[in-house]
């Protein structure tokens, strides 16, 4: 059993969701886990993680799992791959990497039907797995799907996973010490969770995507944030107005999920709110303001 902590920006919703993702992943991969925030005055807020089965830093073990995991696309029984448009490739044009991601058919599926651009993902290694399915949640809950248009969940997952692998290979110590703060240039496709990537054409005065300008953000925030939304969702109390909570002290996932939605669970709680901005057809997370502390 080992307890570890990482710095976190409580005003960046994606970083808070990613902390929840680390907790969910550690609970699945390393045995019973607990996590929580600490924000004593005069110090950098941090997220603490404790997992019974962790032999070393639990954040490092979760990242190592993702680096070596096989990525799968998930689909329901009867799913048929749509025919790929036969386009003549330009000389030197790279092959579509999403075509190489294996398809796994599930006996049950979270949505009534499968959208080829929004298939859920599975990360699997040595019989252990993590699923990322929240954007196709067919229940009454808010799916909190932010990417839209032609952006592809599999392509986004591949991009974020590769960026994490690159950081693991080149800057492992930095990545483990500050996985949410370490940022790299990321292209236009993302899950739209890191507020540092929440530009709009109006804000920037132009479209960075159209000019091939990359925006700096964290692939860990994007990927772990998605995992954090698997069983917990922030509270969209008005259209595109969202509230989330951060709690002080260690909680198991079942209580942390409620706290993330801003529900009081008998521990100190700070509640933040943010606007889901628009960037084309996509919604994007923006930086938050603190609402209340209890």
XYZ file of C-alpha atoms in Angstrom:
294
model
C 0.000 0.000 0.000
C 1.435 3.361 -1.033
C 0.036 6.886 -0.871
C 1.081 9.469 -3.442
C 0.024 12.963 -4.464
C 0.159 15.216 -7.519
C -0.474 18.960 -7.988
C -3.844 19.982 -9.415
C -5.476 23.189 -10.625
C -8.907 23.117 -8.986
C -10.146 25.779 -11.422
C -9.462 23.558 -14.429
C -12.455 21.162 -14.492
C -10.622 18.673 -16.693
C -7.866 18.291 -14.117
C -10.449 17.532 -11.422
C -12.150 14.975 -13.692
C -8.730 13.430 -14.377
C -8.141 13.053 -10.633
C -11.398 11.112 -10.506
C -10.067 9.063 -13.417
C -6.897 8.194 -11.531
C -9.020 7.108 -8.566
C -11.324 4.959 -10.713
C -8.365 3.394 -12.531
C -6.422 2.682 -9.340
C -9.495 1.098 -7.765
C -9.861 -1.278 -10.733
C -6.201 -2.014 -11.419
C -4.611 -1.962 -7.965
C -7.334 -3.045 -5.589
C -9.510 -0.894 -3.330
C -8.553 2.745 -3.721
C -9.283 6.053 -2.028
C -8.566 9.568 -3.189
C -9.126 13.167 -2.232
C -7.917 16.736 -2.456
C -5.906 18.899 -0.090
C -5.876 22.683 -0.391
C -4.290 24.100 2.744
C -3.645 27.825 2.466
C -0.251 28.802 1.155
C 0.340 25.507 -0.617
C -0.376 24.178 -4.091
C -3.608 22.134 -4.069
C -2.937 18.464 -4.610
C -4.777 15.208 -5.172
C -3.842 12.282 -2.943
C -4.302 8.674 -4.008
C -4.103 5.513 -1.928
C -4.460 1.997 -3.374
C -4.176 -1.227 -1.391
C -2.436 -3.101 -4.199
C 0.019 -0.382 -5.219
C 3.645 -1.441 -4.899
C 4.869 2.070 -5.670
C 3.415 5.413 -6.769
C -0.174 4.624 -7.819
C -0.201 7.421 -10.409
C 2.865 5.879 -12.028
C 1.289 2.421 -12.056
C -1.871 3.709 -13.756
C 0.160 5.560 -16.388
C 2.339 2.503 -16.972
C -0.769 0.387 -17.529
C -2.038 2.813 -20.181
C 1.346 3.027 -21.908
C 1.446 -0.751 -22.387
C -2.281 -1.417 -22.832
C -3.942 -2.551 -26.055
C -6.620 -0.160 -27.269
C -9.893 -1.643 -28.549
C -12.979 -0.190 -30.189
C -16.187 -1.493 -28.611
C -19.371 -2.269 -30.539
C -22.664 -4.127 -29.984
C -23.680 -7.437 -31.515
C -24.686 -7.011 -35.125
C -22.509 -3.952 -35.647
C -21.313 -3.672 -39.221
C -18.266 -1.689 -40.159
C -19.295 1.083 -42.568
C -17.571 0.951 -45.938
C -14.562 3.200 -46.022
C -14.636 5.877 -48.672
C -12.301 4.934 -51.459
C -10.145 8.006 -51.804
C -6.983 8.161 -53.795
C -4.190 8.768 -51.336
C -1.743 11.502 -52.006
C 1.852 10.472 -52.292
C 3.322 10.068 -48.825
C -0.068 10.334 -47.076
C -0.213 8.246 -43.901
C -2.691 5.409 -43.519
C -5.654 5.982 -41.201
C -4.391 4.608 -37.843
C -7.916 4.044 -36.488
C -8.319 1.214 -39.001
C -5.641 -0.715 -37.111
C -7.476 -0.594 -33.755
C -9.120 -4.000 -33.115
C -12.903 -4.130 -32.814
C -14.368 -5.970 -29.817
C -18.060 -6.928 -29.856
C -19.897 -6.720 -26.521
C -22.962 -8.726 -25.463
C -24.365 -5.547 -23.904
C -23.839 -1.978 -25.080
C -24.392 1.337 -23.260
C -26.361 2.928 -26.117
C -29.255 1.779 -28.294
C -27.065 1.883 -31.374
C -23.435 2.455 -32.240
C -22.131 5.620 -33.873
C -18.943 4.821 -35.791
C -17.504 8.224 -34.832
C -18.236 7.757 -31.136
C -17.465 4.125 -30.366
C -16.480 3.520 -26.742
C -12.918 2.495 -25.939
C -11.270 -0.250 -23.910
C -7.701 -0.305 -22.613
C -6.607 -3.851 -21.762
C -3.428 -5.484 -20.499
C -2.790 -8.832 -18.795
C -6.483 -9.493 -18.212
C -7.137 -6.087 -16.647
C -9.142 -3.439 -18.438
C -10.476 0.092 -18.268
C -13.482 1.162 -20.340
C -14.288 4.677 -21.529
C -17.929 4.795 -22.593
C -19.533 7.863 -21.004
C -20.234 9.717 -24.275
C -22.581 6.957 -25.467
C -24.416 6.498 -22.163
C -27.977 5.610 -23.119
C -29.377 6.067 -19.613
C -31.127 9.156 -18.279
C -27.799 10.652 -17.178
C -26.093 13.449 -19.060
C -23.553 11.701 -21.306
C -21.292 14.776 -21.200
C -20.204 14.181 -24.793
C -18.360 17.293 -25.921
C -16.657 16.346 -29.195
C -18.823 16.398 -32.315
C -18.815 16.644 -36.089
C -16.215 14.455 -37.752
C -14.076 14.090 -34.641
C -13.617 10.409 -33.917
C -13.421 8.917 -30.417
C -10.956 6.251 -31.561
C -8.726 8.773 -33.282
C -8.769 11.016 -30.217
C -7.979 8.082 -27.940
C -5.066 7.042 -30.144
C -3.684 10.573 -30.259
C -3.831 11.060 -26.488
C -2.422 7.608 -25.805
C 0.501 8.196 -28.165
C 1.226 11.572 -26.558
C 1.330 9.903 -23.130
C 3.636 7.185 -24.486
C 5.965 9.841 -25.893
C 6.089 11.644 -22.543
C 6.639 8.345 -20.733
C 9.619 7.586 -22.970
C 11.199 11.039 -22.912
C 10.104 12.725 -19.660
C 8.940 9.959 -17.349
C 9.970 11.553 -14.044
C 8.256 14.837 -14.938
C 5.163 12.982 -16.098
C 4.845 10.998 -12.868
C 5.504 14.046 -10.673
C 3.023 16.351 -12.433
C 0.904 14.395 -14.935
C -1.853 17.018 -15.117
C 0.406 20.033 -15.426
C 2.819 18.673 -18.028
C 1.476 19.905 -21.353
C 2.437 19.378 -24.980
C 1.162 20.691 -28.326
C -2.059 18.864 -29.216
C -3.963 19.033 -32.483
C -7.597 20.035 -32.849
C -9.113 16.650 -32.020
C -9.630 16.020 -28.313
C -12.283 15.106 -25.779
C -12.496 18.881 -24.998
C -11.843 18.422 -21.269
C -8.655 20.427 -20.641
C -9.596 24.087 -20.177
C -6.166 25.107 -21.481
C -7.336 23.926 -24.893
C -10.665 25.748 -24.762
C -10.025 28.301 -27.499
C -12.783 29.446 -29.807
C -12.355 31.226 -33.114
C -13.866 34.353 -31.526
C -11.433 34.265 -28.585
C -8.382 33.668 -30.746
C -9.438 35.936 -33.607
C -8.938 33.028 -36.019
C -9.219 29.238 -36.094
C -5.969 27.553 -34.962
C -7.104 24.293 -36.593
C -7.494 25.898 -40.005
C -4.027 27.433 -39.705
C -2.481 24.163 -38.421
C -1.553 25.880 -35.152
C -1.412 23.491 -32.217
C -2.692 24.377 -28.759
C -0.763 23.259 -25.681
C -2.661 20.983 -23.284
C -2.317 17.731 -21.341
C -3.042 14.342 -22.924
C -3.309 12.920 -19.395
C -6.094 15.371 -18.539
C -7.911 14.443 -21.750
C -7.615 10.672 -21.311
C -7.910 10.329 -17.526
C -10.649 12.955 -17.516
C -12.655 10.683 -19.792
C -12.077 7.756 -17.450
C -13.181 9.926 -14.540
C -16.550 10.510 -16.193
C -17.253 6.803 -16.580
C -19.300 6.575 -13.363
C -19.509 10.209 -12.235
C -20.784 13.340 -13.951
C -20.697 17.012 -13.040
C -24.058 18.725 -12.638
C -25.222 20.631 -15.731
C -27.820 22.613 -13.778
C -28.627 24.944 -16.681
C -27.905 24.714 -20.376
C -24.100 24.717 -20.714
C -23.721 25.819 -17.076
C -21.940 23.119 -15.098
C -21.161 22.625 -11.425
C -18.621 20.250 -9.846
C -17.227 19.625 -6.388
C -13.837 18.869 -4.886
C -13.662 17.176 -1.511
C -11.050 17.182 1.223
C -9.738 13.897 2.555
C -9.661 10.370 1.194
C -12.908 8.865 -0.120
C -13.665 5.598 -1.937
C -14.960 5.966 -5.505
C -18.619 5.445 -4.573
C -18.587 8.571 -2.372
C -16.158 10.528 -4.532
C -18.553 10.219 -7.479
C -21.272 11.977 -5.515
C -18.862 14.654 -4.284
C -17.743 15.360 -7.862
C -21.354 16.268 -8.666
C -21.290 18.794 -5.819
C -23.219 16.620 -3.365
C -22.226 16.983 0.294
C -20.916 13.682 1.699
C -19.928 14.770 5.231
C -16.428 15.992 4.335
C -15.269 19.540 3.490
C -16.452 20.394 -0.025
C -15.700 23.229 -2.441
C -18.084 23.770 -5.350
C -17.086 25.340 -8.672
C -19.025 26.280 -11.793
C -18.019 26.776 -15.406
C -19.492 27.408 -18.832
C -19.427 24.906 -21.664
C -18.343 27.155 -24.503
C -18.908 26.500 -28.198
C -16.203 25.839 -30.763
C -17.959 24.993 -34.003
C -20.124 21.945 -33.316
C -18.081 21.040 -30.243
C -18.584 22.028 -26.640
C -15.442 22.903 -24.702
C -14.661 23.053 -21.004
C -13.588 26.482 -19.726
C -11.914 27.600 -16.517
C -14.183 27.659 -13.477
C -15.095 30.074 -10.715
C -15.581 29.005 -7.126
C -19.179 29.062 -5.991
C -19.256 27.895 -2.367
C -17.372 25.970 0.312
C -19.088 23.762 2.901
